[in-house]
């Protein structure tokens, strides 16, 4: 609290990111859904040859080089790409561009009760009303729950976080068709880990109310670079640009633009890393199920595992932390019997499973 902060800043509960270990601390980091593999070797070449003297010039506001590369990958026009400083910023601009400010008559934004915890922070920060839609059994999202409710917009992470579950393109279409006057934001931060791969971008030609938000942080191993992007109709992209130019017209810097463009062009490397993570996800899911965990099939680069009977999720989280293994625990009713575990390298996950096995055995014997 401070008398110098305005009321909103005094009252807001900001987003809390997963722990970042101290410099030099040796840990297995499975708590913020980062990628265990380095970014494309192309990024290394670009870094080496980057002309530092260009940094005196402002960057291209539309990140045109990156937008062209992203458009090619997504099969859309460069004018259908909007690049931002991480997908968090792109999402924040979506909230400001497409949803209405709170008033007694304003309609809410709909999102699942358990989802990315930044959405409610944006809603409070931008004074937007929200309505949380309960998930069904085992965190299943039923698209019919998103039709027939007056709203000013819809935000859904697909795959959802932290549940790891994905809905199909058919389900997304039900939501789009049922809400032709609202913008539907599909946050595909983890979309590249669906198996087989699919993306709501394929629905864009038929639904002018769709925005698909993607990130370079997860499957492209560039969380440190801060580049995310939206894919949508030119009309919606134009709206995002208006919001951007009312806030910060240079959200991605020169270096980020060329590095992200290099990474997104290297599809072979991207696919190879993603396939490795999908295989390691399979191994980890099966190993935890054998230890008595209940693990829904994940479509993301993390799993959301319910601890076996007799084990306390928070204690397990703390014991793993004490042994240098970081996972994510949410002290929220409905989620507090689970751990969210990012998929690391096979070696990381073998070590993780060994530690968990010991914990389970200790609990059984103790
Ligand atoms: N959406 C979801 C569902 C996420 O989990 C995250 C990562 N915390 C983001 C968006 C934001 O990722 P970034 O800003 O690194 O692109």
mmCIF file of C-alpha atoms and ligand atoms in Angstrom:
data_model
loop_
_atom_site.group_PDB
_atom_site.id
_atom_site.type_symbol
_atom_site.label_atom_id
_atom_site.label_comp_id
_atom_site.label_asym_id
_atom_site.label_seq_id
_atom_site.Cartn_x
_atom_site.Cartn_y
_atom_site.Cartn_z
ATOM 1 C CA UNK A 1 0.000 0.000 0.000
ATOM 2 C CA UNK A 2 1.166 3.492 -0.718
ATOM 3 C CA UNK A 3 -0.533 6.854 -0.558
ATOM 4 C CA UNK A 4 1.224 7.695 -3.817
ATOM 5 C CA UNK A 5 -0.418 4.870 -5.746
ATOM 6 C CA UNK A 6 -3.843 5.377 -7.195
ATOM 7 C CA UNK A 7 -6.753 3.336 -5.921
ATOM 8 C CA UNK A 8 -6.519 0.687 -8.616
ATOM 9 C CA UNK A 9 -2.838 -0.002 -7.971
ATOM 10 C CA UNK A 10 -3.496 -0.156 -4.245
ATOM 11 C CA UNK A 11 -6.338 -2.605 -4.757
ATOM 12 C CA UNK A 12 -5.158 -4.809 -7.599
ATOM 13 C CA UNK A 13 -3.785 -8.286 -6.988
ATOM 14 C CA UNK A 14 -1.138 -8.598 -9.690
ATOM 15 C CA UNK A 15 -0.350 -11.792 -11.580
ATOM 16 C CA UNK A 16 2.161 -14.008 -9.817
ATOM 17 C CA UNK A 17 4.570 -15.831 -12.117
ATOM 18 C CA UNK A 18 6.271 -19.084 -11.168
ATOM 19 C CA UNK A 19 9.469 -18.860 -9.147
ATOM 20 C CA UNK A 20 12.656 -17.976 -11.027
ATOM 21 C CA UNK A 21 15.628 -19.542 -9.217
ATOM 22 C CA UNK A 22 18.492 -17.368 -8.068
ATOM 23 C CA UNK A 23 21.461 -17.001 -10.369
ATOM 24 C CA UNK A 24 23.779 -19.987 -10.045
ATOM 25 C CA UNK A 25 21.221 -22.149 -8.217
ATOM 26 C CA UNK A 26 21.204 -25.641 -9.717
ATOM 27 C CA UNK A 27 17.617 -26.793 -10.146
ATOM 28 C CA UNK A 28 15.474 -28.833 -12.475
ATOM 29 C CA UNK A 29 13.022 -26.197 -13.561
ATOM 30 C CA UNK A 30 9.605 -27.634 -14.345
ATOM 31 C CA UNK A 31 7.461 -24.757 -13.076
ATOM 32 C CA UNK A 32 6.939 -22.145 -15.809
ATOM 33 C CA UNK A 33 6.362 -24.186 -18.969
ATOM 34 C CA UNK A 34 9.604 -23.140 -20.577
ATOM 35 C CA UNK A 35 11.200 -25.327 -23.232
ATOM 36 C CA UNK A 36 14.207 -27.408 -22.120
ATOM 37 C CA UNK A 37 15.849 -27.219 -25.557
ATOM 38 C CA UNK A 38 17.747 -24.192 -26.876
ATOM 39 C CA UNK A 39 16.161 -21.992 -29.552
ATOM 40 C CA UNK A 40 16.787 -22.693 -33.249
ATOM 41 C CA UNK A 41 20.481 -22.587 -34.232
ATOM 42 C CA UNK A 42 19.376 -19.943 -36.732
ATOM 43 C CA UNK A 43 18.957 -17.525 -33.824
ATOM 44 C CA UNK A 44 22.607 -18.039 -32.907
ATOM 45 C CA UNK A 45 23.744 -17.170 -36.414
ATOM 46 C CA UNK A 46 21.519 -14.070 -36.428
ATOM 47 C CA UNK A 47 22.855 -12.961 -33.039
ATOM 48 C CA UNK A 48 26.442 -13.297 -34.255
ATOM 49 C CA UNK A 49 25.866 -11.299 -37.410
ATOM 50 C CA UNK A 50 23.471 -8.684 -36.020
ATOM 51 C CA UNK A 51 24.686 -5.155 -36.738
ATOM 52 C CA UNK A 52 24.612 -3.522 -33.314
ATOM 53 C CA UNK A 53 24.805 -0.020 -34.807
ATOM 54 C CA UNK A 54 21.216 -0.419 -36.058
ATOM 55 C CA UNK A 55 20.052 -0.292 -32.458
ATOM 56 C CA UNK A 56 20.250 3.495 -32.596
ATOM 57 C CA UNK A 57 17.174 3.403 -34.851
ATOM 58 C CA UNK A 58 13.640 2.684 -33.674
ATOM 59 C CA UNK A 59 12.320 -0.682 -34.800
ATOM 60 C CA UNK A 60 9.622 -1.294 -37.410
ATOM 61 C CA UNK A 61 6.372 -0.827 -35.499
ATOM 62 C CA UNK A 62 4.675 -3.693 -37.387
ATOM 63 C CA UNK A 63 7.664 -6.044 -37.142
ATOM 64 C CA UNK A 64 7.206 -6.576 -40.893
ATOM 65 C CA UNK A 65 9.975 -9.152 -41.333
ATOM 66 C CA UNK A 66 8.613 -11.256 -38.511
ATOM 67 C CA UNK A 67 5.016 -10.725 -39.650
ATOM 68 C CA UNK A 68 5.947 -12.024 -43.120
ATOM 69 C CA UNK A 69 7.609 -15.127 -41.689
ATOM 70 C CA UNK A 70 4.712 -15.763 -39.275
ATOM 71 C CA UNK A 71 2.161 -15.206 -42.057
ATOM 72 C CA UNK A 72 3.924 -17.762 -44.245
ATOM 73 C CA UNK A 73 3.857 -20.288 -41.431
ATOM 74 C CA UNK A 74 0.193 -19.658 -40.641
ATOM 75 C CA UNK A 75 -0.969 -19.460 -44.265
ATOM 76 C CA UNK A 76 -2.361 -15.920 -43.905
ATOM 77 C CA UNK A 77 -1.407 -12.426 -45.125
ATOM 78 C CA UNK A 78 1.237 -10.403 -43.215
ATOM 79 C CA UNK A 79 -1.535 -7.849 -42.583
ATOM 80 C CA UNK A 80 -3.283 -10.540 -40.521
ATOM 81 C CA UNK A 81 -0.393 -10.748 -38.026
ATOM 82 C CA UNK A 82 0.044 -8.513 -34.997
ATOM 83 C CA UNK A 83 3.305 -8.887 -33.063
ATOM 84 C CA UNK A 84 3.733 -7.881 -29.443
ATOM 85 C CA UNK A 85 6.058 -8.057 -26.478
ATOM 86 C CA UNK A 86 5.149 -11.618 -25.518
ATOM 87 C CA UNK A 87 1.643 -12.965 -25.899
ATOM 88 C CA UNK A 88 0.816 -11.472 -22.492
ATOM 89 C CA UNK A 89 1.015 -8.061 -24.109
ATOM 90 C CA UNK A 90 -0.963 -9.207 -27.157
ATOM 91 C CA UNK A 91 -3.649 -10.569 -24.819
ATOM 92 C CA UNK A 92 -3.661 -7.360 -22.782
ATOM 93 C CA UNK A 93 -4.230 -5.388 -25.994
ATOM 94 C CA UNK A 94 -7.032 -7.796 -27.001
ATOM 95 C CA UNK A 95 -8.786 -7.023 -23.698
ATOM 96 C CA UNK A 96 -8.423 -3.299 -24.358
ATOM 97 C CA UNK A 97 -9.460 -3.494 -28.014
ATOM 98 C CA UNK A 98 -12.355 -5.930 -28.131
ATOM 99 C CA UNK A 99 -14.024 -5.885 -24.709
ATOM 100 C CA UNK A 100 -16.144 -3.213 -23.086
ATOM 101 C CA UNK A 101 -15.286 -1.305 -19.957
ATOM 102 C CA UNK A 102 -17.285 -1.993 -16.853
ATOM 103 C CA UNK A 103 -20.494 -0.127 -16.397
ATOM 104 C CA UNK A 104 -23.783 -1.068 -14.833
ATOM 105 C CA UNK A 105 -25.080 -2.210 -18.189
ATOM 106 C CA UNK A 106 -21.923 -3.740 -19.600
ATOM 107 C CA UNK A 107 -21.763 -7.387 -20.497
ATOM 108 C CA UNK A 108 -19.119 -9.747 -19.119
ATOM 109 C CA UNK A 109 -16.197 -11.477 -20.782
ATOM 110 C CA UNK A 110 -16.608 -15.236 -20.518
ATOM 111 C CA UNK A 111 -13.742 -17.577 -19.667
ATOM 112 C CA UNK A 112 -13.392 -20.951 -17.950
ATOM 113 C CA UNK A 113 -13.337 -20.974 -14.135
ATOM 114 C CA UNK A 114 -9.884 -22.569 -14.172
ATOM 115 C CA UNK A 115 -7.668 -20.988 -16.784
ATOM 116 C CA UNK A 116 -4.675 -18.722 -17.235
ATOM 117 C CA UNK A 117 -4.568 -16.602 -14.103
ATOM 118 C CA UNK A 118 -3.591 -13.470 -16.027
ATOM 119 C CA UNK A 119 -7.075 -13.119 -17.552
ATOM 120 C CA UNK A 120 -8.765 -12.022 -14.301
ATOM 121 C CA UNK A 121 -5.885 -9.614 -13.643
ATOM 122 C CA UNK A 122 -6.393 -7.964 -17.050
ATOM 123 C CA UNK A 123 -10.121 -7.776 -16.348
ATOM 124 C CA UNK A 124 -9.600 -6.013 -13.035
ATOM 125 C CA UNK A 125 -6.900 -3.774 -14.449
ATOM 126 C CA UNK A 126 -9.030 -2.663 -17.390
ATOM 127 C CA UNK A 127 -12.321 -2.572 -15.446
ATOM 128 C CA UNK A 128 -13.946 -5.270 -17.529
ATOM 129 C CA UNK A 129 -16.679 -7.441 -16.053
ATOM 130 C CA UNK A 130 -15.987 -11.151 -16.126
ATOM 131 C CA UNK A 131 -18.031 -14.277 -15.797
ATOM 132 C CA UNK A 132 -16.328 -17.559 -15.059
ATOM 133 C CA UNK A 133 -17.935 -20.587 -16.669
ATOM 134 C CA UNK A 134 -17.575 -23.801 -14.647
ATOM 135 C CA UNK A 135 -15.747 -26.691 -16.279
ATOM 136 C CA UNK A 136 -17.401 -30.113 -16.385
ATOM 137 C CA UNK A 137 -16.031 -33.445 -15.115
ATOM 138 C CA UNK A 138 -12.225 -33.751 -15.225
ATOM 139 C CA UNK A 139 -11.912 -30.102 -16.336
ATOM 140 C CA UNK A 140 -13.760 -30.766 -19.598
ATOM 141 C CA UNK A 141 -14.878 -27.596 -21.337
ATOM 142 C CA UNK A 142 -18.336 -27.977 -22.881
ATOM 143 C CA UNK A 143 -18.793 -25.492 -25.743
ATOM 144 C CA UNK A 144 -22.551 -25.355 -25.208
ATOM 145 C CA UNK A 145 -21.819 -23.601 -21.876
ATOM 146 C CA UNK A 146 -20.606 -20.608 -23.939
ATOM 147 C CA UNK A 147 -23.747 -20.117 -25.993
ATOM 148 C CA UNK A 148 -26.839 -18.239 -24.943
ATOM 149 C CA UNK A 149 -25.053 -16.081 -22.343
ATOM 150 C CA UNK A 150 -24.982 -12.369 -23.209
ATOM 151 C CA UNK A 151 -21.325 -11.319 -23.259
ATOM 152 C CA UNK A 152 -18.918 -8.767 -24.710
ATOM 153 C CA UNK A 153 -16.238 -11.322 -25.535
ATOM 154 C CA UNK A 154 -14.814 -14.752 -24.805
ATOM 155 C CA UNK A 155 -11.277 -15.842 -23.907
ATOM 156 C CA UNK A 156 -10.279 -19.478 -23.929
ATOM 157 C CA UNK A 157 -6.809 -20.958 -23.658
ATOM 158 C CA UNK A 158 -6.566 -23.992 -25.927
ATOM 159 C CA UNK A 159 -4.993 -26.176 -24.656
ATOM 160 C CA UNK A 160 -6.170 -24.787 -21.354
ATOM 161 C CA UNK A 161 -3.784 -23.968 -18.530
ATOM 162 C CA UNK A 162 -3.282 -25.349 -15.972
ATOM 163 C CA UNK A 163 -5.605 -28.235 -16.895
ATOM 164 C CA UNK A 164 -3.625 -29.216 -20.046
ATOM 165 C CA UNK A 165 -6.829 -30.261 -21.828
ATOM 166 C CA UNK A 166 -7.743 -29.122 -25.344
ATOM 167 C CA UNK A 167 -11.064 -28.685 -27.094
ATOM 168 C CA UNK A 168 -11.502 -29.599 -30.761
ATOM 169 C CA UNK A 169 -11.950 -27.255 -33.725
ATOM 170 C CA UNK A 170 -15.589 -28.408 -33.874
ATOM 171 C CA UNK A 171 -16.060 -27.240 -30.265
ATOM 172 C CA UNK A 172 -14.458 -23.876 -31.060
ATOM 173 C CA UNK A 173 -16.818 -23.515 -34.016
ATOM 174 C CA UNK A 174 -19.820 -24.038 -31.740
ATOM 175 C CA UNK A 175 -18.590 -21.102 -29.626
ATOM 176 C CA UNK A 176 -17.847 -18.905 -32.659
ATOM 177 C CA UNK A 177 -21.207 -19.618 -34.274
ATOM 178 C CA UNK A 178 -23.062 -19.042 -31.016
ATOM 179 C CA UNK A 179 -21.441 -15.622 -30.510
ATOM 180 C CA UNK A 180 -21.283 -13.889 -33.903
ATOM 181 C CA UNK A 181 -21.283 -10.410 -32.309
ATOM 182 C CA UNK A 182 -18.456 -11.047 -29.831
ATOM 183 C CA UNK A 183 -14.752 -11.450 -30.389
ATOM 184 C CA UNK A 184 -13.569 -14.914 -29.358
ATOM 185 C CA UNK A 185 -9.894 -15.015 -28.363
ATOM 186 C CA UNK A 186 -8.311 -18.457 -28.557
ATOM 187 C CA UNK A 187 -5.015 -18.368 -26.673
ATOM 188 C CA UNK A 188 -2.849 -21.052 -28.274
ATOM 189 C CA UNK A 189 0.249 -20.510 -26.124
ATOM 190 C CA UNK A 190 0.507 -24.330 -25.947
ATOM 191 C CA UNK A 191 -1.175 -25.123 -29.260
ATOM 192 C CA UNK A 192 1.970 -26.472 -30.915
ATOM 193 C CA UNK A 193 1.995 -29.386 -28.475
ATOM 194 C CA UNK A 194 -1.365 -30.785 -29.633
ATOM 195 C CA UNK A 195 -0.948 -34.258 -31.128
ATOM 196 C CA UNK A 196 -1.894 -34.412 -33.956
ATOM 197 C CA UNK A 197 -1.284 -30.700 -34.387
ATOM 198 C CA UNK A 198 -4.214 -28.399 -35.080
ATOM 199 C CA UNK A 199 -4.821 -24.668 -34.817
ATOM 200 C CA UNK A 200 -7.883 -22.439 -34.832
ATOM 201 C CA UNK A 201 -6.130 -20.355 -37.511
ATOM 202 C CA UNK A 202 -7.749 -22.783 -39.972
ATOM 203 C CA UNK A 203 -11.156 -21.347 -38.944
ATOM 204 C CA UNK A 204 -10.229 -17.715 -39.688
ATOM 205 C CA UNK A 205 -11.574 -17.587 -43.259
ATOM 206 C CA UNK A 206 -15.069 -18.388 -41.940
ATOM 207 C CA UNK A 207 -15.160 -16.455 -38.645
ATOM 208 C CA UNK A 208 -14.414 -12.714 -38.665
ATOM 209 C CA UNK A 209 -14.891 -12.667 -34.847
ATOM 210 C CA UNK A 210 -11.907 -14.975 -34.140
ATOM 211 C CA UNK A 211 -8.476 -13.965 -32.818
ATOM 212 C CA UNK A 212 -5.837 -16.645 -32.325
ATOM 213 C CA UNK A 213 -2.984 -15.637 -30.021
ATOM 214 C CA UNK A 214 0.352 -17.461 -30.189
ATOM 215 C CA UNK A 215 3.736 -17.138 -28.552
ATOM 216 C CA UNK A 216 7.398 -17.719 -29.341
ATOM 217 C CA UNK A 217 7.989 -18.461 -25.632
ATOM 218 C CA UNK A 218 7.026 -22.117 -25.428
ATOM 219 C CA UNK A 219 7.470 -24.309 -28.492
ATOM 220 C CA UNK A 220 10.119 -21.971 -29.975
ATOM 221 C CA UNK A 221 12.146 -21.810 -26.735
ATOM 222 C CA UNK A 222 12.231 -18.012 -26.755
ATOM 223 C CA UNK A 223 10.581 -17.072 -23.444
ATOM 224 C CA UNK A 224 13.496 -14.716 -22.772
ATOM 225 C CA UNK A 225 12.985 -12.805 -26.018
ATOM 226 C CA UNK A 226 9.357 -11.737 -25.430
ATOM 227 C CA UNK A 227 7.589 -12.123 -28.745
ATOM 228 C CA UNK A 228 3.983 -13.192 -29.206
ATOM 229 C CA UNK A 229 1.514 -12.592 -32.006
ATOM 230 C CA UNK A 230 -2.135 -12.555 -32.925
ATOM 231 C CA UNK A 231 -3.583 -13.970 -36.147
ATOM 232 C CA UNK A 232 -6.949 -12.553 -37.178
ATOM 233 C CA UNK A 233 -8.853 -10.710 -39.907
ATOM 234 C CA UNK A 234 -7.345 -7.415 -41.067
ATOM 235 C CA UNK A 235 -10.231 -5.616 -39.357
ATOM 236 C CA UNK A 236 -9.376 -7.025 -35.926
ATOM 237 C CA UNK A 237 -5.620 -6.601 -36.442
ATOM 238 C CA UNK A 238 -6.222 -2.942 -37.316
ATOM 239 C CA UNK A 239 -8.022 -2.552 -33.972
ATOM 240 C CA UNK A 240 -5.050 -4.020 -32.106
ATOM 241 C CA UNK A 241 -2.721 -1.606 -33.895
ATOM 242 C CA UNK A 242 -4.880 1.337 -32.812
ATOM 243 C CA UNK A 243 -4.649 0.160 -29.190
ATOM 244 C CA UNK A 244 -0.892 -0.410 -29.507
ATOM 245 C CA UNK A 245 -0.336 3.047 -30.956
ATOM 246 C CA UNK A 246 -2.191 4.521 -28.008
ATOM 247 C CA UNK A 247 0.128 2.792 -25.556
ATOM 248 C CA UNK A 248 3.562 1.821 -26.941
ATOM 249 C CA UNK A 249 4.094 1.883 -30.664
ATOM 250 C CA UNK A 250 7.350 -0.136 -30.571
ATOM 251 C CA UNK A 251 6.477 -3.250 -28.595
ATOM 252 C CA UNK A 252 9.033 -5.554 -30.230
ATOM 253 C CA UNK A 253 12.638 -4.429 -30.535
ATOM 254 C CA UNK A 254 14.939 -4.823 -33.535
ATOM 255 C CA UNK A 255 16.815 -7.799 -32.154
ATOM 256 C CA UNK A 256 13.632 -9.598 -31.070
ATOM 257 C CA UNK A 257 12.116 -9.126 -34.520
ATOM 258 C CA UNK A 258 14.977 -10.712 -36.452
ATOM 259 C CA UNK A 259 15.541 -13.517 -33.942
ATOM 260 C CA UNK A 260 11.846 -14.440 -33.811
ATOM 261 C CA UNK A 261 11.685 -14.365 -37.627
ATOM 262 C CA UNK A 262 14.688 -16.714 -37.839
ATOM 263 C CA UNK A 263 13.158 -19.122 -35.331
ATOM 264 C CA UNK A 264 9.733 -19.247 -36.943
ATOM 265 C CA UNK A 265 11.298 -19.995 -40.354
ATOM 266 C CA UNK A 266 13.147 -23.012 -38.947
ATOM 267 C CA UNK A 267 10.161 -25.352 -38.946
ATOM 268 C CA UNK A 268 12.253 -28.537 -39.074
ATOM 269 C CA UNK A 269 14.033 -27.736 -35.799
ATOM 270 C CA UNK A 270 10.786 -26.554 -34.209
ATOM 271 C CA UNK A 271 9.005 -29.776 -35.135
ATOM 272 C CA UNK A 272 11.889 -31.944 -33.901
ATOM 273 C CA UNK A 273 11.943 -30.253 -30.445
ATOM 274 C CA UNK A 274 8.166 -30.347 -30.151
ATOM 275 C CA UNK A 275 8.078 -34.055 -31.051
ATOM 276 C CA UNK A 276 10.697 -34.786 -28.386
ATOM 277 C CA UNK A 277 8.583 -32.998 -25.775
ATOM 278 C CA UNK A 278 5.452 -34.881 -26.845
ATOM 279 C CA UNK A 279 7.340 -38.203 -26.475
ATOM 280 C CA UNK A 280 8.672 -37.197 -23.032
ATOM 281 C CA UNK A 281 5.158 -36.115 -22.020
ATOM 282 C CA UNK A 282 3.950 -39.630 -22.848
ATOM 283 C CA UNK A 283 6.708 -41.178 -20.729
ATOM 284 C CA UNK A 284 6.054 -38.864 -17.757
ATOM 285 C CA UNK A 285 2.272 -39.331 -17.890
ATOM 286 C CA UNK A 286 2.623 -43.114 -17.871
ATOM 287 C CA UNK A 287 5.266 -43.120 -15.130
ATOM 288 C CA UNK A 288 3.104 -40.967 -12.838
ATOM 289 C CA UNK A 289 -0.009 -43.044 -13.548
ATOM 290 C CA UNK A 290 1.959 -46.129 -12.482
ATOM 291 C CA UNK A 291 2.715 -44.354 -9.198
ATOM 292 C CA UNK A 292 -1.001 -43.804 -8.597
ATOM 293 C CA UNK A 293 -1.384 -40.258 -9.920
ATOM 294 C CA UNK A 294 -4.407 -39.386 -11.968
ATOM 295 C CA UNK A 295 -3.164 -37.582 -15.076
ATOM 296 C CA UNK A 296 -5.485 -36.366 -17.830
ATOM 297 C CA UNK A 297 -4.099 -36.734 -21.360
ATOM 298 C CA UNK A 298 -2.211 -33.496 -21.936
ATOM 299 C CA UNK A 299 -2.124 -31.486 -25.166
ATOM 300 C CA UNK A 300 0.429 -29.026 -23.737
ATOM 301 C CA UNK A 301 4.099 -29.010 -22.684
ATOM 302 C CA UNK A 302 3.030 -29.694 -19.112
ATOM 303 C CA UNK A 303 0.854 -32.192 -17.306
ATOM 304 C CA UNK A 304 -1.608 -31.567 -14.512
ATOM 305 C CA UNK A 305 -1.343 -34.512 -12.156
ATOM 306 C CA UNK A 306 -3.626 -35.320 -9.244
ATOM 307 C CA UNK A 307 -1.649 -36.805 -6.355
ATOM 308 C CA UNK A 308 -2.487 -40.321 -5.133
ATOM 309 C CA UNK A 309 -4.610 -40.873 -2.018
ATOM 310 C CA UNK A 310 -2.609 -40.273 1.148
ATOM 311 C CA UNK A 311 -0.267 -37.742 -0.459
ATOM 312 C CA UNK A 312 -0.581 -34.018 0.143
ATOM 313 C CA UNK A 313 0.109 -32.056 -3.057
ATOM 314 C CA UNK A 314 1.540 -29.034 -1.244
ATOM 315 C CA UNK A 315 3.930 -31.160 0.833
ATOM 316 C CA UNK A 316 5.044 -33.011 -2.285
ATOM 317 C CA UNK A 317 5.645 -29.675 -4.017
ATOM 318 C CA UNK A 318 7.703 -28.433 -1.048
ATOM 319 C CA UNK A 319 9.689 -31.656 -0.708
ATOM 320 C CA UNK A 320 10.540 -31.597 -4.397
ATOM 321 C CA UNK A 321 11.569 -27.943 -4.047
ATOM 322 C CA UNK A 322 13.886 -28.891 -1.182
ATOM 323 C CA UNK A 323 15.545 -31.382 -3.532
ATOM 324 C CA UNK A 324 15.987 -28.805 -6.264
ATOM 325 C CA UNK A 325 13.008 -29.738 -8.442
ATOM 326 C CA UNK A 326 10.620 -26.885 -9.141
ATOM 327 C CA UNK A 327 7.036 -27.622 -10.181
ATOM 328 C CA UNK A 328 3.924 -25.441 -9.866
ATOM 329 C CA UNK A 329 1.355 -25.791 -7.105
ATOM 330 C CA UNK A 330 -1.859 -23.739 -6.990
ATOM 331 C CA UNK A 331 -3.359 -23.222 -3.560
ATOM 332 C CA UNK A 332 -6.807 -22.763 -5.093
ATOM 333 C CA UNK A 333 -9.850 -24.811 -4.194
ATOM 334 C CA UNK A 334 -10.418 -27.348 -6.949
ATOM 335 C CA UNK A 335 -6.771 -27.324 -8.035
ATOM 336 C CA UNK A 336 -4.973 -27.862 -4.750
ATOM 337 C CA UNK A 337 -4.725 -31.654 -5.016
ATOM 338 C CA UNK A 338 -2.570 -31.405 -8.134
ATOM 339 C CA UNK A 339 0.804 -30.373 -9.434
ATOM 340 C CA UNK A 340 1.476 -28.743 -12.767
ATOM 341 C CA UNK A 341 4.655 -30.216 -14.150
ATOM 342 C CA UNK A 342 6.427 -28.786 -17.193
ATOM 343 C CA UNK A 343 7.927 -31.395 -19.512
ATOM 344 C CA UNK A 344 11.718 -31.124 -19.499
ATOM 345 C CA UNK A 345 14.345 -33.327 -21.143
ATOM 346 C CA UNK A 346 14.046 -37.123 -20.737
ATOM 347 C CA UNK A 347 16.855 -36.928 -18.129
ATOM 348 C CA UNK A 348 15.024 -34.193 -16.167
ATOM 349 C CA UNK A 349 11.846 -36.233 -16.144
ATOM 350 C CA UNK A 350 13.573 -39.462 -15.110
ATOM 351 C CA UNK A 351 15.094 -37.661 -12.161
ATOM 352 C CA UNK A 352 11.745 -36.075 -11.344
ATOM 353 C CA UNK A 353 9.955 -39.436 -11.485
ATOM 354 C CA UNK A 354 12.650 -41.041 -9.267
ATOM 355 C CA UNK A 355 12.195 -38.317 -6.636
ATOM 356 C CA UNK A 356 8.417 -38.620 -6.780
ATOM 357 C CA UNK A 357 8.683 -42.415 -6.447
ATOM 358 C CA UNK A 358 10.747 -41.962 -3.280
ATOM 359 C CA UNK A 359 8.207 -39.491 -1.898
ATOM 360 C CA UNK A 360 5.328 -41.870 -2.613
ATOM 361 C CA UNK A 361 7.188 -44.777 -0.995
ATOM 362 C CA UNK A 362 8.044 -42.651 2.059
ATOM 363 C CA UNK A 363 4.395 -41.684 2.428
ATOM 364 C CA UNK A 364 3.298 -45.348 2.103
ATOM 365 C CA UNK A 365 5.837 -46.548 4.679
ATOM 366 C CA UNK A 366 5.555 -43.614 7.023
HETATM 367 N N1 LIG B 1 -1.119 -17.707 -22.339
HETATM 368 C C1 LIG B 1 -0.974 -18.743 -21.508
HETATM 369 C C2 LIG B 1 -2.115 -19.708 -21.360
HETATM 370 C C3 LIG B 1 0.205 -18.894 -20.767
HETATM 371 O O1 LIG B 1 0.343 -19.895 -19.906
HETATM 372 C C4 LIG B 1 1.256 -17.960 -20.943
HETATM 373 C C5 LIG B 1 2.565 -18.104 -20.194
HETATM 374 N N2 LIG B 1 2.552 -17.774 -18.872
HETATM 375 C C6 LIG B 1 1.046 -16.898 -21.809
HETATM 376 C C7 LIG B 1 -0.148 -16.799 -22.510
HETATM 377 C C8 LIG B 1 2.049 -15.785 -21.979
HETATM 378 O O2 LIG B 1 3.218 -16.168 -22.576
HETATM 379 P P1 LIG B 1 4.233 -15.096 -23.162
HETATM 380 O O3 LIG B 1 3.872 -13.735 -22.631
HETATM 381 O O4 LIG B 1 5.567 -15.560 -22.713
HETATM 382 O O5 LIG B 1 4.069 -15.173 -24.642
#
